[in-house]
Amino acid sequence: MLHRALIEKRPWLLASLAAGVGFWLLKDCGLPGLYQIVLKGAGVALLAIYAFNRHKGHDANTIAAVMGFGALGDVLIEFRLEAGAVAFLIGHLIAIRLYWQHRRASPTRLQQAAALALLVLTPLASFQLGGAMVALYALGLGGMAATAWLSSFSRYRVGLGAVMFVASDLLIFARMGLLAQSPLPDLLIWPLYYFGQFLICVGVVGELRRREHLPLGQA
């Protein structure tokens, strides 16, 4: 039933899942480099198309743009690390603006503390793992995760997805040195990143659709 619903109502989401999972399964199977890059970029690019088609509105277009820059980063990073980082950073800045516009009215102190930890510890950990330039990028990453956590979107989707994105990037930085000999980064970086983006996208779009159907005054 779920498979049929995805095919009939959310084909772009199903296609994204196929590309995202397919890349993870095939990346070490000798697939030619160009095909790997296309498959890698397709996972999140299809999320952008899903967001654009699933809800008509400025905020849905905004999260589609976030996914679009994520997909661009996925491709550019295969050619030049810095170019990919710039694309991801632009996506983080767009996401920060979206989440701040939808910030939670009265976050608890625990929620505020968690957001502050994401904002501060993400660049600090990144500096320890990769140096000053990595930490500079991670300021945007931490800001994205912190504002996602404080937003009125679901923390079990958007907030969790943002934290998974942070964990994925920290593993990338750790692979440069601390975990250079460990198999964990190669096993975990892509699923944490892709499913983090997946949760962010469906969480934002789903909440926008829910609010659209609420009675006037309750949205």
Short mmCIF file of C-alpha atoms in Angstrom, two decimals:
data_model
loop_
_atom_site.label_atom_id
_atom_site.label_comp_id
_atom_site.label_asym_id
_atom_site.label_seq_id
_atom_site.Cartn_x
_atom_site.Cartn_y
_atom_site.Cartn_z
CA MET A 1 0.00 0.00 0.00
CA LEU A 2 2.80 2.43 0.91
CA HIS A 3 4.68 1.57 -2.29
CA ARG A 4 1.54 2.14 -4.37
CA ALA A 5 0.83 5.47 -2.62
CA LEU A 6 4.38 6.64 -3.34
CA ILE A 7 4.08 5.72 -7.01
CA GLU A 8 0.69 7.35 -7.48
CA LYS A 9 0.96 10.46 -5.28
CA ARG A 10 4.66 11.09 -4.70
CA PRO A 11 6.60 9.75 -7.71
CA TRP A 12 9.41 12.30 -7.27
CA LEU A 13 9.88 11.17 -3.68
CA LEU A 14 10.01 7.53 -4.74
CA ALA A 15 12.51 8.41 -7.48
CA SER A 16 14.64 10.28 -4.94
CA LEU A 17 14.67 7.30 -2.60
CA ALA A 18 15.67 5.01 -5.47
CA ALA A 19 18.54 7.32 -6.46
CA GLY A 20 19.70 7.98 -2.89
CA VAL A 21 19.69 4.35 -1.82
CA GLY A 22 20.99 3.24 -5.21
CA PHE A 23 24.02 5.50 -4.98
CA TRP A 24 24.89 4.14 -1.53
CA LEU A 25 24.58 0.53 -2.71
CA LEU A 26 26.44 1.03 -6.01
CA LYS A 27 29.19 3.53 -5.12
CA ASP A 28 31.73 0.76 -4.50
CA CYS A 29 30.57 -1.56 -7.27
CA GLY A 30 32.69 -0.26 -10.12
CA LEU A 31 30.01 1.99 -11.61
CA PRO A 32 31.71 4.49 -14.00
CA GLY A 33 32.49 7.82 -12.34
CA LEU A 34 30.15 9.96 -14.42
CA TYR A 35 27.18 7.69 -13.69
CA GLN A 36 28.02 7.74 -9.99
CA ILE A 37 28.07 11.55 -9.96
CA VAL A 38 24.71 11.75 -11.77
CA LEU A 39 23.16 9.22 -9.40
CA LYS A 40 24.60 11.03 -6.39
CA GLY A 41 23.25 14.41 -7.46
CA ALA A 42 19.87 12.96 -8.43
CA GLY A 43 18.93 11.88 -4.91
CA VAL A 44 18.60 15.39 -3.46
CA ALA A 45 17.78 17.07 -6.81
CA LEU A 46 14.64 14.93 -6.96
CA LEU A 47 13.76 16.09 -3.45
CA ALA A 48 13.86 19.65 -4.79
CA ILE A 49 11.45 18.69 -7.58
CA TYR A 50 9.22 16.93 -5.05
CA ALA A 51 9.05 20.06 -2.86
CA PHE A 52 8.34 22.30 -5.83
CA ASN A 53 5.50 20.09 -7.05
CA ARG A 54 4.02 18.96 -3.73
CA HIS A 55 3.18 22.43 -2.40
CA LYS A 56 2.70 25.70 -4.24
CA GLY A 57 4.03 28.57 -2.19
CA HIS A 58 7.07 30.67 -1.41
CA ASP A 59 8.24 28.53 1.51
CA ALA A 60 8.01 25.32 -0.50
CA ASN A 61 10.02 26.99 -3.26
CA THR A 62 12.55 28.01 -0.62
CA ILE A 63 13.09 24.49 0.68
CA ALA A 64 13.27 23.35 -2.94
CA ALA A 65 16.11 25.86 -3.43
CA VAL A 66 17.85 24.48 -0.32
CA MET A 67 17.64 20.99 -1.80
CA GLY A 68 18.80 22.33 -5.17
CA PHE A 69 21.96 23.82 -3.69
CA GLY A 70 22.50 20.59 -1.76
CA ALA A 71 22.35 18.60 -5.00
CA LEU A 72 24.72 21.08 -6.64
CA GLY A 73 27.11 20.63 -3.72
CA ASP A 74 26.91 16.86 -4.08
CA VAL A 75 28.11 17.15 -7.66
CA LEU A 76 30.66 19.97 -7.30
CA ILE A 77 32.37 18.34 -4.34
CA GLU A 78 33.41 15.51 -6.66
CA PHE A 79 35.44 18.00 -8.70
CA ARG A 80 36.55 20.55 -6.11
CA LEU A 81 35.92 20.41 -2.36
CA GLU A 82 35.75 24.20 -1.97
CA ALA A 83 33.16 24.60 -4.74
CA GLY A 84 30.92 21.99 -3.16
CA ALA A 85 31.29 23.65 0.25
CA VAL A 86 30.20 27.02 -1.18
CA ALA A 87 27.06 25.46 -2.68
CA PHE A 88 26.19 23.77 0.60
CA LEU A 89 26.85 26.99 2.53
CA ILE A 90 24.46 28.94 0.29
CA GLY A 91 21.84 26.27 0.97
CA HIS A 92 22.45 26.58 4.74
CA LEU A 93 22.01 30.35 4.63
CA ILE A 94 18.73 30.03 2.72
CA ALA A 95 17.54 27.41 5.22
CA ILE A 96 18.49 29.61 8.19
CA ARG A 97 16.29 32.40 6.84
CA LEU A 98 13.37 30.00 6.30
CA TYR A 99 13.64 28.45 9.77
CA TRP A 100 14.01 31.83 11.44
CA GLN A 101 10.86 33.07 9.71
CA HIS A 102 9.10 30.00 11.17
CA ARG A 103 10.71 30.07 14.61
CA ARG A 104 8.85 28.50 17.52
CA ALA A 105 6.99 31.06 19.61
CA SER A 106 8.00 29.82 23.07
CA PRO A 107 10.86 27.29 22.99
CA THR A 108 11.71 25.62 26.28
CA ARG A 109 15.04 26.19 27.96
CA LEU A 110 16.11 22.67 26.99
CA GLN A 111 15.31 23.40 23.35
CA GLN A 112 17.23 26.68 23.54
CA ALA A 113 20.21 24.90 25.14
CA ALA A 114 20.22 22.23 22.40
CA ALA A 115 20.13 24.90 19.70
CA LEU A 116 22.98 26.81 21.36
CA ALA A 117 25.02 23.61 21.54
CA LEU A 118 24.51 23.00 17.82
CA LEU A 119 25.42 26.60 17.00
CA VAL A 120 28.61 26.64 19.10
CA LEU A 121 29.86 23.06 19.19
CA THR A 122 29.50 22.38 15.46
CA PRO A 123 32.14 24.93 14.38
CA LEU A 124 34.32 24.16 17.43
CA ALA A 125 34.37 20.44 16.64
CA SER A 126 34.93 21.23 12.97
CA PHE A 127 37.91 23.44 13.83
CA GLN A 128 39.46 20.61 15.84
CA LEU A 129 38.90 18.16 12.99
CA GLY A 130 39.71 20.28 9.95
CA GLY A 131 41.03 23.72 10.81
CA ALA A 132 39.90 27.31 10.38
CA MET A 133 38.40 27.15 6.87
CA VAL A 134 36.35 24.10 7.78
CA ALA A 135 35.14 25.87 10.92
CA LEU A 136 34.10 28.88 8.85
CA TYR A 137 31.86 26.68 6.73
CA ALA A 138 30.60 24.97 9.88
CA LEU A 139 29.32 28.26 11.27
CA GLY A 140 26.65 28.10 8.58
CA LEU A 141 26.09 24.40 9.19
CA GLY A 142 25.64 24.92 12.91
CA GLY A 143 23.40 27.92 12.33
CA MET A 144 21.22 25.85 10.01
CA ALA A 145 20.87 23.06 12.57
CA ALA A 146 20.24 25.47 15.47
CA THR A 147 17.50 27.39 13.67
CA ALA A 148 15.93 24.13 12.42
CA TRP A 149 15.78 22.92 16.03
CA LEU A 150 14.10 26.16 17.15
CA SER A 151 11.71 26.33 14.19
CA SER A 152 8.01 25.48 14.34
CA PHE A 153 8.63 22.58 11.96
CA SER A 154 8.72 19.09 13.44
CA ARG A 155 11.89 18.41 15.43
CA TYR A 156 11.39 14.69 14.77
CA ARG A 157 11.75 15.38 11.05
CA VAL A 158 13.33 18.74 10.28
CA GLY A 159 15.29 19.06 13.53
CA LEU A 160 16.51 15.47 13.44
CA GLY A 161 17.34 15.76 9.74
CA ALA A 162 19.48 18.84 10.40
CA VAL A 163 21.34 17.04 13.20
CA MET A 164 21.97 14.09 10.85
CA PHE A 165 23.39 16.55 8.29
CA VAL A 166 25.75 17.89 10.97
CA ALA A 167 26.84 14.37 11.93
CA SER A 168 27.51 13.52 8.28
CA ASP A 169 29.71 16.59 7.77
CA LEU A 170 31.60 15.98 11.01
CA LEU A 171 32.39 12.48 9.76
CA ILE A 172 33.70 14.00 6.52
CA PHE A 173 35.99 16.28 8.53
CA ALA A 174 37.06 13.39 10.78
CA ARG A 175 37.94 11.32 7.71
CA MET A 176 40.61 13.93 6.93
CA GLY A 177 42.56 12.91 10.02
CA LEU A 178 41.08 11.43 13.19
CA LEU A 179 39.15 8.64 11.43
CA ALA A 180 41.34 8.40 8.34
CA GLN A 181 41.83 4.66 8.82
CA SER A 182 38.31 3.88 10.02
CA PRO A 183 35.61 2.35 7.79
CA LEU A 184 32.85 4.23 9.67
CA PRO A 185 32.90 7.45 7.62
CA ASP A 186 32.45 5.63 4.32
CA LEU A 187 29.62 3.57 5.80
CA LEU A 188 27.73 6.41 7.48
CA ILE A 189 28.37 9.71 5.68
CA TRP A 190 25.98 9.21 2.77
CA PRO A 191 22.99 7.64 4.62
CA LEU A 192 23.20 10.29 7.37
CA TYR A 193 23.36 13.06 4.80
CA TYR A 194 20.76 11.79 2.35
CA PHE A 195 18.17 10.73 4.91
CA GLY A 196 18.84 13.94 6.82
CA GLN A 197 17.96 15.92 3.70
CA PHE A 198 14.99 13.63 3.10
CA LEU A 199 13.60 14.27 6.59
CA ILE A 200 14.14 18.03 6.24
CA CYS A 201 12.34 18.19 2.91
CA VAL A 202 9.33 16.02 3.75
CA GLY A 203 9.11 17.63 7.20
CA VAL A 204 8.91 21.17 5.85
CA VAL A 205 6.59 20.31 2.95
CA GLY A 206 4.34 18.16 5.13
CA GLU A 207 3.98 20.92 7.73
CA LEU A 208 3.23 23.53 5.07
CA ARG A 209 0.50 21.31 3.65
CA ARG A 210 -0.90 20.66 7.13
CA ARG A 211 -1.11 24.37 7.90
CA GLU A 212 -2.77 25.02 4.56
CA HIS A 213 -5.63 22.73 5.52
CA LEU A 214 -6.13 24.00 9.06
CA PRO A 215 -9.24 26.09 9.76
CA LEU A 216 -8.71 29.84 9.49
CA GLY A 217 -6.98 31.17 12.61
CA GLN A 218 -5.36 27.84 13.55
CA ALA A 219 -2.60 27.73 10.94
#
